[in-house]
Every structure is written in C-alpha cells, then in structure tokens.
Coordinates of C-alpha atoms in Angstrom, one line a residue:
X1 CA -14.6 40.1 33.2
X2 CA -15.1 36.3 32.9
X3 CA -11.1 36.3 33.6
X4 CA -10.9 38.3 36.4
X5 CA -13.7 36.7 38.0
X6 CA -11.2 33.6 38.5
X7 CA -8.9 35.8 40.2
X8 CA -7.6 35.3 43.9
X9 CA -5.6 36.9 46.2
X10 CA -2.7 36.6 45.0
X11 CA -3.7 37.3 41.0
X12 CA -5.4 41.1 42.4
X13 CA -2.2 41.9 44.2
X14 CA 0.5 40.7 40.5
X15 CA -2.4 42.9 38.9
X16 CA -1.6 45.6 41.0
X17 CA 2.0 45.5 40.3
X18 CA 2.2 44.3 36.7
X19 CA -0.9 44.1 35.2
X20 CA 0.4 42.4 32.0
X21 CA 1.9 39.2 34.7
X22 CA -1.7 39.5 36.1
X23 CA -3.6 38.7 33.3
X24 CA -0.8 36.4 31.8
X25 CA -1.6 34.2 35.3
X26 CA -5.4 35.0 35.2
X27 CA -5.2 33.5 31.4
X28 CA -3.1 30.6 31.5
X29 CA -5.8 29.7 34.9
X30 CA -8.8 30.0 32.8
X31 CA -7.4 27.6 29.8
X32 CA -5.8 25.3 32.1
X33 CA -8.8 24.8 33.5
X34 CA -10.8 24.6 29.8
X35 CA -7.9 21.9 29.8
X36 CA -8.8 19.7 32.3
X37 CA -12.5 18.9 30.6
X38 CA -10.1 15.9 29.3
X39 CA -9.1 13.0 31.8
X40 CA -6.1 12.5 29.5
X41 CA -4.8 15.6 30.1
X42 CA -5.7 15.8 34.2
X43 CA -3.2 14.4 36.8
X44 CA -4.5 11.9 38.9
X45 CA -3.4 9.1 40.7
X46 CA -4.8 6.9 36.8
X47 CA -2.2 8.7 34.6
X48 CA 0.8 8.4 37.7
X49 CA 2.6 6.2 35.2
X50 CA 2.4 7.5 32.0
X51 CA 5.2 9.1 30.6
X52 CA 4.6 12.3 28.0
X53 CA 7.8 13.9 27.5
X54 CA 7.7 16.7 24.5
X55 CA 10.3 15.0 22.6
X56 CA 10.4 14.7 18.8
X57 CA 10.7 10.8 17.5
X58 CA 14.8 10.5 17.7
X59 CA 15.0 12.1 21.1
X60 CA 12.2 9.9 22.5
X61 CA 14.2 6.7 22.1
X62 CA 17.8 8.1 21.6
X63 CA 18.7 6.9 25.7
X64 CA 17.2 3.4 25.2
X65 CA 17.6 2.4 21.8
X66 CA 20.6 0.4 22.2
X67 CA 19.2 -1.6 24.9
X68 CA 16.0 -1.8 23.3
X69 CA 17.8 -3.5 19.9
X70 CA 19.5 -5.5 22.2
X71 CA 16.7 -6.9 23.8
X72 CA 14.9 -7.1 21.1
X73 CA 17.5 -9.5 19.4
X74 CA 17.4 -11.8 23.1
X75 CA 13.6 -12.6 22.3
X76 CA 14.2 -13.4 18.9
X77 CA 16.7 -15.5 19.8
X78 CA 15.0 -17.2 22.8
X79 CA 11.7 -16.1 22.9
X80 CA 9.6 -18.6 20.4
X81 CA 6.4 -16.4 20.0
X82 CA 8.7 -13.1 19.2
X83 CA 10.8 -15.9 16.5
X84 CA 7.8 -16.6 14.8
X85 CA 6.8 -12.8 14.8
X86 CA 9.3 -12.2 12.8
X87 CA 9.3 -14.6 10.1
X88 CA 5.6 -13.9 9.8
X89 CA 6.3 -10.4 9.0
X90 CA 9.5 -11.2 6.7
X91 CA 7.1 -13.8 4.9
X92 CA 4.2 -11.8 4.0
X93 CA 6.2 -8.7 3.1
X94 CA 8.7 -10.0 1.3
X95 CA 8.2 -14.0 1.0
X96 CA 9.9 -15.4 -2.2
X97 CA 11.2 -12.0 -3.3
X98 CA 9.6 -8.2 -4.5
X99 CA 10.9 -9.2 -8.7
X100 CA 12.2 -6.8 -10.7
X101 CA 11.0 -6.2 -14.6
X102 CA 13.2 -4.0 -16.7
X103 CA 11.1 -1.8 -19.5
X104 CA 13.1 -0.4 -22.1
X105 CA 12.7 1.9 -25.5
X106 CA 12.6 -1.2 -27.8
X107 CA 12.9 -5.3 -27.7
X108 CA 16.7 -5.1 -28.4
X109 CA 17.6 -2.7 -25.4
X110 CA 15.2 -4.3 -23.6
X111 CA 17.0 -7.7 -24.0
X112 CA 20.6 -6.2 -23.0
X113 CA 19.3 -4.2 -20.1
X114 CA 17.2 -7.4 -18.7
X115 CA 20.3 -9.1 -19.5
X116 CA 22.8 -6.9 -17.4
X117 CA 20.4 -5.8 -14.5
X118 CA 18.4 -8.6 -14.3
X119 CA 21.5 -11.1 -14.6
X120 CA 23.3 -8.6 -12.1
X121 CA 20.5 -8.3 -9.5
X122 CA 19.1 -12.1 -9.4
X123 CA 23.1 -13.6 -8.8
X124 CA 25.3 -13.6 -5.7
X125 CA 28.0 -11.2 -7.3
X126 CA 25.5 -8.5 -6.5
X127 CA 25.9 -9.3 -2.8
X128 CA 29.7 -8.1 -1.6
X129 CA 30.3 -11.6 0.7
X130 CA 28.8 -13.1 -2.2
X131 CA 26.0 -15.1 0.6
X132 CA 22.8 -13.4 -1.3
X133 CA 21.1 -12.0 -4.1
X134 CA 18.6 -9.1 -4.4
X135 CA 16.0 -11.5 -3.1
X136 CA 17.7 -13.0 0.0
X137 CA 19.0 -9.0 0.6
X138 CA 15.2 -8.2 0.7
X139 CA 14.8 -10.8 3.5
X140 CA 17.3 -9.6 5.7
X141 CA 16.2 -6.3 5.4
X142 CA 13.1 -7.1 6.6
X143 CA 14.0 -9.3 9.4
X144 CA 16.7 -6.4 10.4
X145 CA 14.1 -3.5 9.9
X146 CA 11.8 -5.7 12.5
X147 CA 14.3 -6.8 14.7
X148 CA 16.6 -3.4 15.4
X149 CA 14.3 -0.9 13.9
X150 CA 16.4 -0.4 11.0
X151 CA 19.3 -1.9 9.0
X152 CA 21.8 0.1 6.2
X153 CA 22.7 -1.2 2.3
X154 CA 25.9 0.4 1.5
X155 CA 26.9 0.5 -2.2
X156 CA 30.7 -0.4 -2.6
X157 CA 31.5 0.8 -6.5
X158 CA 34.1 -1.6 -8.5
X159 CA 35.7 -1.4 -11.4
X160 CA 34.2 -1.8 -15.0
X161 CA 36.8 -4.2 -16.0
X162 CA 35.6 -6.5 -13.0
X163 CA 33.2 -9.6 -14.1
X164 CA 30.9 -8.1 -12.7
X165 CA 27.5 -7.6 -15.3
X166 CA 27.1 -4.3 -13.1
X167 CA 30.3 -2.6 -11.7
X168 CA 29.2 -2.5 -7.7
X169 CA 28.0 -4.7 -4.9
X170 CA 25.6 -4.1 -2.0
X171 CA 26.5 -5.2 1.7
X172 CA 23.5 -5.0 4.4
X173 CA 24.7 -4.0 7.5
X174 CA 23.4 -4.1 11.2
X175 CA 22.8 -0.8 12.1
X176 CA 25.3 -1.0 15.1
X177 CA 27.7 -0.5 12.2
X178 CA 26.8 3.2 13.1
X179 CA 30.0 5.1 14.9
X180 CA 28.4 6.9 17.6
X181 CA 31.2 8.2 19.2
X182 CA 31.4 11.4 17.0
X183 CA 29.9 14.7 18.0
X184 CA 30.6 16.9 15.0
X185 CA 32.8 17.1 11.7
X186 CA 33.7 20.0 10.5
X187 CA 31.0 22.6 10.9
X188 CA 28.7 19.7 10.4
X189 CA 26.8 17.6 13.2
X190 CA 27.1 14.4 13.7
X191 CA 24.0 12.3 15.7
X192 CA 25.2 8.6 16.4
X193 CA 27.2 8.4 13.1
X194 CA 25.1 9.7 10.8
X195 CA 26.3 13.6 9.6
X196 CA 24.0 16.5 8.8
X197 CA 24.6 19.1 7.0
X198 CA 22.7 22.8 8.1
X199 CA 18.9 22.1 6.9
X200 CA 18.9 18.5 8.8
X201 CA 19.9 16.4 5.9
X202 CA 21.7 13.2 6.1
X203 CA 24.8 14.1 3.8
X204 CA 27.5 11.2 5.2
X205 CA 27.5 8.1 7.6
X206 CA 30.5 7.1 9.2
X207 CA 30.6 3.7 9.3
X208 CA 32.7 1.1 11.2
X209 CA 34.8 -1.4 9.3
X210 CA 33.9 -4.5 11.5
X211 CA 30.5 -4.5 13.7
X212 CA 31.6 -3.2 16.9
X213 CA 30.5 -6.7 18.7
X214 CA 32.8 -9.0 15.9
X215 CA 34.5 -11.6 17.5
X216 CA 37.1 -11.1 15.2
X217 CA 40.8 -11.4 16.8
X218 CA 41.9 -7.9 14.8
X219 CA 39.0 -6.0 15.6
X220 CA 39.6 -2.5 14.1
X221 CA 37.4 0.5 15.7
X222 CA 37.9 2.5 12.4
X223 CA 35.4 4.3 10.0
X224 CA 34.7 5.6 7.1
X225 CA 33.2 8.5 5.8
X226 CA 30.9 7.6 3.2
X227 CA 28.5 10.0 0.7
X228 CA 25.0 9.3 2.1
X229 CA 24.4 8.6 -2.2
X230 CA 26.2 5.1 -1.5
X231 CA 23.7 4.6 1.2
X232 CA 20.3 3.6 2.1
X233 CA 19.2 3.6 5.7
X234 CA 16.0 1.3 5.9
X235 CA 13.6 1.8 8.8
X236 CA 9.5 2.2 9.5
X237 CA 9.1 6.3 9.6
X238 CA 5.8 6.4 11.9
X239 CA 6.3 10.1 13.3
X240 CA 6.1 13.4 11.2
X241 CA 10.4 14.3 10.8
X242 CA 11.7 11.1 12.4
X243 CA 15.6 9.8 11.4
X244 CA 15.9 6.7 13.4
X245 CA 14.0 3.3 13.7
X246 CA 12.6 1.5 16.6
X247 CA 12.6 -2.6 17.3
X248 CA 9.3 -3.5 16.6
X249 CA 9.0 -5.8 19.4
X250 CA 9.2 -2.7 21.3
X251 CA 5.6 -2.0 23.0
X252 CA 5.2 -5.8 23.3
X253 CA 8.2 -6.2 24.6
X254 CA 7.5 -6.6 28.2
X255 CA 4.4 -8.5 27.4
X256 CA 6.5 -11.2 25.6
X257 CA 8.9 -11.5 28.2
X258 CA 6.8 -12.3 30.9
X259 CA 4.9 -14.6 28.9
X260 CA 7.9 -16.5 28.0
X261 CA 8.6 -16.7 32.0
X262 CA 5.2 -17.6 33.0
X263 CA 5.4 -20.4 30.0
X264 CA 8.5 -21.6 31.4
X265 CA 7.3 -21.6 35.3
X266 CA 4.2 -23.6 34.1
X267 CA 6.1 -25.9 32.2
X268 CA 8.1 -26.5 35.4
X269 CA 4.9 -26.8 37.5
X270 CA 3.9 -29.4 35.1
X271 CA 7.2 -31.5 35.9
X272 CA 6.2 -31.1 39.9
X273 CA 2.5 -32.1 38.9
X274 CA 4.2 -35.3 37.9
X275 CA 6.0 -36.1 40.7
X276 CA 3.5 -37.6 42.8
X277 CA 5.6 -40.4 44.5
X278 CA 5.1 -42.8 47.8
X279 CA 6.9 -43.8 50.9
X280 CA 7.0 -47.5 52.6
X281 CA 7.4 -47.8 56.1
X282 CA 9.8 -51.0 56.9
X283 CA 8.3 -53.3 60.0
X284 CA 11.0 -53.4 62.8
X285 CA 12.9 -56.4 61.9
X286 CA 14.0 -55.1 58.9
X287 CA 16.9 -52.7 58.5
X288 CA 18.7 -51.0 56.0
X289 CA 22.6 -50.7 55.3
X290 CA 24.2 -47.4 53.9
X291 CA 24.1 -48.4 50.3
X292 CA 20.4 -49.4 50.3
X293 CA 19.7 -45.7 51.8
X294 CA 21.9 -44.1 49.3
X295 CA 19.9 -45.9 47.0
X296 CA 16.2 -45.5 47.7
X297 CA 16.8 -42.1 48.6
X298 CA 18.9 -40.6 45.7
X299 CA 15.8 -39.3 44.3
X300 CA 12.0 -38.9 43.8
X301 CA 11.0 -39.9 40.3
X302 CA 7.3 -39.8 38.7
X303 CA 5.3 -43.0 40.2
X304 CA 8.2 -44.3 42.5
X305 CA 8.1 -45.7 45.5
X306 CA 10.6 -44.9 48.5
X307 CA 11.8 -47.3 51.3
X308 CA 12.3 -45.5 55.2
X309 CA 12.9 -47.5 57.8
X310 CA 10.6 -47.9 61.0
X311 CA 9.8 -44.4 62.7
X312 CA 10.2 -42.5 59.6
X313 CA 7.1 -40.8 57.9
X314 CA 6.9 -38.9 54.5
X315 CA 3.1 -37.9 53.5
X316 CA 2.6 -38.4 50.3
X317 CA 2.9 -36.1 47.4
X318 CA 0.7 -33.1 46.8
X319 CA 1.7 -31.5 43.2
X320 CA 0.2 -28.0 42.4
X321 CA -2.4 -28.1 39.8
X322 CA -1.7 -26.5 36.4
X323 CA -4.9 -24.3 35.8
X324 CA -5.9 -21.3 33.4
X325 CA -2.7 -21.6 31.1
X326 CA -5.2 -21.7 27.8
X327 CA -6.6 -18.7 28.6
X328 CA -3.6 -16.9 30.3
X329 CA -1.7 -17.8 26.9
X330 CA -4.1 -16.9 24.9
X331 CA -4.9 -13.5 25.6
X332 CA -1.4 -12.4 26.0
X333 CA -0.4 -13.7 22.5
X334 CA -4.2 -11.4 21.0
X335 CA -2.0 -8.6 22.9
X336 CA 1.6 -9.3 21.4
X337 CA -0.3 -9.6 17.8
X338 CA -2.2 -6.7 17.9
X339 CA 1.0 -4.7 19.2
X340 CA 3.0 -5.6 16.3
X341 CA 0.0 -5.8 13.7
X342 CA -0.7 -9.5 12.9
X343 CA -3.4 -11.6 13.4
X344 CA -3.6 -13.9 16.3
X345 CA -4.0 -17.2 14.2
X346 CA -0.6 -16.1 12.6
X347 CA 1.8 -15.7 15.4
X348 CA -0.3 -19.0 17.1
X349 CA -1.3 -21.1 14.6
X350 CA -4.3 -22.1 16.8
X351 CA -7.2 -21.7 14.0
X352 CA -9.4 -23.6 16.3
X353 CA -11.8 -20.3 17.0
X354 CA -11.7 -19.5 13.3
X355 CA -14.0 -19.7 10.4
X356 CA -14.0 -18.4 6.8
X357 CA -16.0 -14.9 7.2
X358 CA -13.7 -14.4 10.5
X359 CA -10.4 -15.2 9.1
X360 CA -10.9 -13.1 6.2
X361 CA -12.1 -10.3 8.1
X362 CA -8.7 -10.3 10.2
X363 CA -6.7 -11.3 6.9
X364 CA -8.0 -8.2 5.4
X365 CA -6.7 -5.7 8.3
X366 CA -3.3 -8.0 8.7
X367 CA -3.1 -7.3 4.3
X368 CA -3.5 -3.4 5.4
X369 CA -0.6 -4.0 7.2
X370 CA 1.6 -5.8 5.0
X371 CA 0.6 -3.1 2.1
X372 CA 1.9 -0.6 3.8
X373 CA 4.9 -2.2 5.0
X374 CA 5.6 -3.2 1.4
X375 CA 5.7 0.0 0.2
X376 CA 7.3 2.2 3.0
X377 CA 10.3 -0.2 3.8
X378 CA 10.7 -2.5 0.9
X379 CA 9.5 -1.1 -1.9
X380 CA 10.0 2.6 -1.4
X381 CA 13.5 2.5 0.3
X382 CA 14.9 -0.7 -0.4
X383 CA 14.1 -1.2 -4.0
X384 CA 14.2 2.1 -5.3
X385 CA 17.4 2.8 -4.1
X386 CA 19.1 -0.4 -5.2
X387 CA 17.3 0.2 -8.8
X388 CA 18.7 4.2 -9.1
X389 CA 22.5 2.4 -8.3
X390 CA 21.6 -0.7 -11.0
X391 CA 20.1 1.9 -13.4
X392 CA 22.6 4.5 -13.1
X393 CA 25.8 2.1 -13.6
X394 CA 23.5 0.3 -16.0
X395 CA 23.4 4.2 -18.7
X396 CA 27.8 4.7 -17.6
X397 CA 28.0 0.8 -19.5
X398 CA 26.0 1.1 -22.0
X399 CA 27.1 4.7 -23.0
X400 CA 24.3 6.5 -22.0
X401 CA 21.3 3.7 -23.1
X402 CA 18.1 4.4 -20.5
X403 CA 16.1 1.5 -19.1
X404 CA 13.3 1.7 -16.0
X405 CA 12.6 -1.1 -13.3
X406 CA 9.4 -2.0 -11.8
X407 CA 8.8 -3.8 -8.9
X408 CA 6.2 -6.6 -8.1
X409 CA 5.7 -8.0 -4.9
X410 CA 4.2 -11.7 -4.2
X411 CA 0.9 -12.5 -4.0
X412 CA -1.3 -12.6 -1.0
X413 CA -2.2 -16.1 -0.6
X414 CA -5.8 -16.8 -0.9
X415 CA -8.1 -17.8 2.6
X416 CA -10.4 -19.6 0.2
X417 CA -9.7 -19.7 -3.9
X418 CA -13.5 -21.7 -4.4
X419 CA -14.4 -18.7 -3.3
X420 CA -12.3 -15.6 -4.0
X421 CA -11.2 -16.3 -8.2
X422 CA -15.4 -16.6 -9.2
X423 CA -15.6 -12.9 -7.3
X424 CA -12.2 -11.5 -8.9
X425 CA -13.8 -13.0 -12.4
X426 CA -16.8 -11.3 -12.2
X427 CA -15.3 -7.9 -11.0
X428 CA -13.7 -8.3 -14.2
X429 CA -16.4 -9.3 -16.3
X430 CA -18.5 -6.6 -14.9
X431 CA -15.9 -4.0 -15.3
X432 CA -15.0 -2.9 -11.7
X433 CA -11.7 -3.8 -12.4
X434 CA -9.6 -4.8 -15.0
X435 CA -7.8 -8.2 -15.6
X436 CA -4.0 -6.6 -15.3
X437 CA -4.9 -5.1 -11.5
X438 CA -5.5 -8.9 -10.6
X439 CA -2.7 -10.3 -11.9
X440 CA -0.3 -7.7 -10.5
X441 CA -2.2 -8.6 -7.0
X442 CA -1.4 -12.4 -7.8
X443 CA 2.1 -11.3 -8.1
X444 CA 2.4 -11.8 -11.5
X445 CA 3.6 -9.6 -14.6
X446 CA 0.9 -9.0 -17.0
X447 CA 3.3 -9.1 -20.0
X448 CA 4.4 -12.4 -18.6
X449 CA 1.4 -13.8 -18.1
X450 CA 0.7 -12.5 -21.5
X451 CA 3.0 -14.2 -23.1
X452 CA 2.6 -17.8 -21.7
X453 CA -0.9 -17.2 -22.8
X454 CA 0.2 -17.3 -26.2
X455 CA 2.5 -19.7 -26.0
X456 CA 0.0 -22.2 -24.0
X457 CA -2.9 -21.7 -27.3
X458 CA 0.1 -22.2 -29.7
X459 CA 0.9 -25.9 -27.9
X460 CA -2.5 -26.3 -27.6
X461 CA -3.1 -25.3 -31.5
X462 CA 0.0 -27.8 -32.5
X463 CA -1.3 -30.3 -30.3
X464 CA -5.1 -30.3 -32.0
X465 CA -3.8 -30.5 -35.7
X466 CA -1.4 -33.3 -34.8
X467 CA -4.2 -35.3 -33.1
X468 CA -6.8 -34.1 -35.5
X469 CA -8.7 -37.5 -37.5
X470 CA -8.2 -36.7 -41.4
X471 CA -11.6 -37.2 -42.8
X472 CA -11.8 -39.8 -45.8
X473 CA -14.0 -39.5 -48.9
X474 CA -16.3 -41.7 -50.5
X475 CA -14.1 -44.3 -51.6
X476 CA -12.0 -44.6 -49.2
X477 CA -9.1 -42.6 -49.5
X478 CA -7.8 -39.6 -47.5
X479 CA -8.4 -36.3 -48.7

C-alpha cells in the first residue's frame, strides 16, 4: 500500500498494462527516494564535479595512467616539495637497507648458507648491470613504487659454473618496460603486457628489451615472454582485486603543481618588488648624444637612477607588495602531506610550530604509515620474493641443504631518546614486553646483539684482570 501510494499517472496506467513493470517502477521510486536521505548520494549543483564511475581499481586509472606516471616523474624532477616527498618516503621505509639473517639446522650450514646468500645478496654481482646490491635494489624500488605506482624485479637465471655465489641476478625495471601493445596470446588475455590465464592470474609478462623511451641508437621494440615465477611486480594494492599501481603523487598532484607556479610567480614578484628605480630630469642646456641614451636607458636595475632629457617624465617605481606567501605555502604543503601520508615538518622541515608531545603525536601516525608500507611493498613483495629465488638456488647448490631468511628493517629514529629508552626499559622490566621486541624495533638482531654482549663482558673481563692491583702479604712480597 505504502508503494502504491507513491504512484502517479503514469505508474497506474504501466500497472494497468504490466503490473510486474509497475511495481518494478513503483519500487525502484520508493528506494531511490530512501536514497537520497544522504547528500552524498543526491545530485545537486555541490557534487556537479565529482566523478563516481563503477569501475573496479585497474579500469579507474587504465586511460590516465601513462600520463599520470609521466607527470608524476616531471614533479619529481622539477618540483622541489614532490623531490623531497619522495626521499622522505624511500628513507623511512627503507633507509640504510631491510637486512637479511639466514637461520639454518645447525652452526655449520648455517655458516655456508650465510656465506652463499648473504655474500650473494649484500654484493653487486646480485644486481645484473652490476650498479647495486640488495640494499640499493630496495631503494629504487621504493622510489619507483612512489614515483610510477609500481616498478618490476625480473630474475635472469645463470649458469652454476658462473662466479656467481648464487647462479642468477635481479634487474629492477621501470614499469614502462611493460609491452602494451598486445591484446591476447593464445587463448590467454593480455592487459598492457601482463598475461592472464582463465581465473585472472598473472601467468607471463611480456617485457620489452630496451625501455621504450631509451635513447639508445638501436632501439629494439621486441619482447619477451617471461614465466610470471621470474617476476615480481611491486606496487601499493589499496583496493579489494586491484593489478596495477598508481603514482602516489597522484591526488596531490594538482595541488603541487600549482604550488610550484604560485612559488615561482612570487619569487618573480619579489625581483619586481626590488626594482624600485628613479628618473632625473636634465635642465635645458644640457643634452644628450645617442650613446649616452643607449646607455642610461639599456635598463632599470635595483636602486638606479635614469637620466631623460628636458620634457621627459617617468614616475617613479611602484613594485607590488609580496603578501600572505607563509601562510599560502604553508597550508598547501599540510595538504600535499596529508595526501601522501607524511607529516608536515617532514616534507618542510619548518619545526618552528613544533614541540615534543606534538611531534610525537604526528610521528606516531606518519610510523603507522611507514609500517604498513614496510610490510606491503618491501617486505611482503620485494623481500620475499627475492628470498624464495636466493633460497631456492641456494637447496639446487647445495644438493638439497634447507636454510630460511628473515628480514629486519631499520629502526625508527627516536623524537627524544632522554625520554623514550627509560619507558622502553621499564616496559621491560615490568614485563609488557620483552627485551627481543625492542631490539628488533631498534633494527637490530637479537642474536647479534646477543652476541656482542658477550663478547663486550669478555673484553671487559680481560681488561679487569689485566688492570687488577695484586695484593701483597705481610712482608712484602706478592702473593
């Protein structure tokens, strides 16, 4: 009844006809208008502008993404704020390096597999141009991941014979290394070079030979087909069955680039402000020739004075005044931080508004951050991947000898250590948590620390009986 009360005209005579279309149009009526009890969701002249296509994660940047990298990569390069975006995010993810620690069975395989992976890993024969090692790889990850939206580590397998501790070598690649010019292969679809096989599972990239924008005089346009096993395709996932990565400079994108204009049109109004020049009038009698024209009036600099002759008049000067840029600066760069998850302080450096309580309060949600980044990009798809390829060709060597890797990333630095160790002490003293958790958050191995431990007492031991005064006895003589 409460349905066909909403009916008009036109929804009695459909119900005549069909009633099932009637009450389907009577229905949808009713919860459309149950709908519009949320301003979000009504369409008013507010919400002209916003754009809410039904597309999944890929689809929604899939026409842009290209230009969006590409932009991205222009601000990085020009834009100083989106620069030091970046190598705030590359330093507190990754910073001197996520280090490796190989556990093994006992001491001895221990030894040989730290010896192999770790001595593999940590030199520049595990890079394939031979430019890094795992920890410089984990850097340009990062800095690709932020910049594009995602970057690619392709394992290329060598021979055991090679001098190589471990027979492969890893190559990070800009993701433009994608060949999006296939459709399909085989019965299988390919989506900007990346194939899938039936249940939507990457199964093969095809991969150029040379980046596409190489300004290499034989440029090939080739690819290769290659198992998606050898690959790891490194990007934030922030949407429920997403593929493909996103510059992270994206919703800030705009915001950065007109802050980087409006910088640059105050700088210039600055060089106007500065300009503030006056004109002399000559009396009658005196004249000047070409040259001395050509050379009074060549140009206005700061403070100068230019000659006319009689009937000529120039009023002084009146440079614009440079007003509100502290402010205007200010809250633009609170907008770009927030956008990309940093603190303001730390794409700045102003720490002028700052105290202890309130930079530890926005450390804390800017370590939230980093955490997660740690773990999603580096940790999770980075590391583990290059530790099942190390691990794997690690057992073929060693004729079938296991080993594991754990990973450890670098500490957060302190805001204030006078203050932060006595709480982390007593936490451990009190038992909230134990002394290991600490250390791993210090970015340290326990074992390690463990062991330096003991070797610092057994100095200190060796040190004590060598210094130690031998007591004498009563006449005189050492006991």
């Amino acid at each position: 009844m409460k349905h066909f009360s909403s009916a008009n005209m036109l929804d009695r005579a459909v119900l005549a006809v069909s009633p099932q279309k009637g009450l389907s149009r009577i229905s949808a009526r009713s919860k459309a208008r149950i709908l519009m009890n949320f301003d979000a969701a009504s369409n008013g002249p507010r919400l002209r502008n916003f754009k809410s296509p039904g597309t999944d994660a890929d689809a929604a940047s899939s026409g842009g993404r290209r230009k969006i990298r590409n932009r991205s990569r222009d601000l990085i390069r020009n834009a100083p704020f989106a620069t030091r975006a970046q190598s705030v995010v590359v330093n507190n993810v990754v910073g001197r390096g996520v280090i490796p620690k190989v556990a093994a069975e006992n001491d001895a395989d221990q030894k040989a597999a730290s010896e192999a992976i770790l001595g593999h890993l940590t030199s520049k024969d595990f890079d394939k141009y031979g430019d890094c090692n795992i920890f410089s790889q984990q850097r340009l990850v990062m800095g690709g991941v932020f910049e594009s939206g995602e970057i690619l580590a392709v394992r290329y397998d060598r021979p055991s014979t090679s001098r190589l501790k471990l027979p492969f070598q890893v190559a990070i690649l800009e993701i433009d290394y994608l060949d999006d010019r296939l459709q399909a292969y085989g019965g299988n679809e390919v989506v900007d070079g990346i194939e899938y096989d039936e249940e939507g599972v990457a199964i093969f990239y095809h991969i150029y030979r040379q980046h596409p924008g190489s300004f290499w005089r034989r440029l090939t346009i080739k690819s290769d087909r290659i198992p998606a096993d050898r690959v790891l395709h490194i990007r934030r996932l922030d949407r429920a069955g997403q593929k493909r990565g996103v510059p992270w400079l994206a919703p800030v994108m705009l915001t950065l680039g007109e802050m980087r204009d409006y910088q640059e049109a105050q700088i210039l109004k600055q060089k106007i402000s500065a300009l503030f020049a006056g004109v002399v009038t000559l009396p009658d009698d005196q004249k000047l020739d070409a040259d001395e024209k050509k050379d009074f009036l060549s140009g206005i600099e700061p403070g100068s004075f230019s000659v006319l002759e009689h009937g000529q008049t120039v009023d002084f000067s009146d440079p614009p005044k440079v007003d509100d840029y502290d402010a205007v600066m200010r809250l633009g760069l609170m907008a770009v931080a927030m956008g990309i998850g940093i603190t303001y302080e730390s794409i700045s450096g102003d720490l002028s508004r700052v105290n202890f309580s309130s930079m530890r309060a926005g450390r804390l949600e800017m370590d939230a951050n980093v955490v997660s980044w740690q773990t999603q990009v580096i940790l999770d798809q980075y590391c583990e991947g290059v530790a099942r390829w190390a691990l794997n060709a690690y057992r073929l060597q060693s004729l079938g000898k296991s080993a594991s890797l754990s990973w450890t990333p670098q500490a957060r630095p302190l805001v204030d250590p006078n203050k932060e160790i006595p709480s982390m002490l007593k936490s451990v003293e009190g038992g909230l948590k134990s002394r290991e958790s600490y250390q791993r958050a210090c970015g340290d191995d326990p074992d390690q620390v463990h062991q330096e431990r003991l070797a610092d007492a057994a100095r200190d031991a060796e040190v004590a009986r060598a210094t130690a005064v031998v007591p004498e006895n009563k006449e005189g003589k050492v006991k």
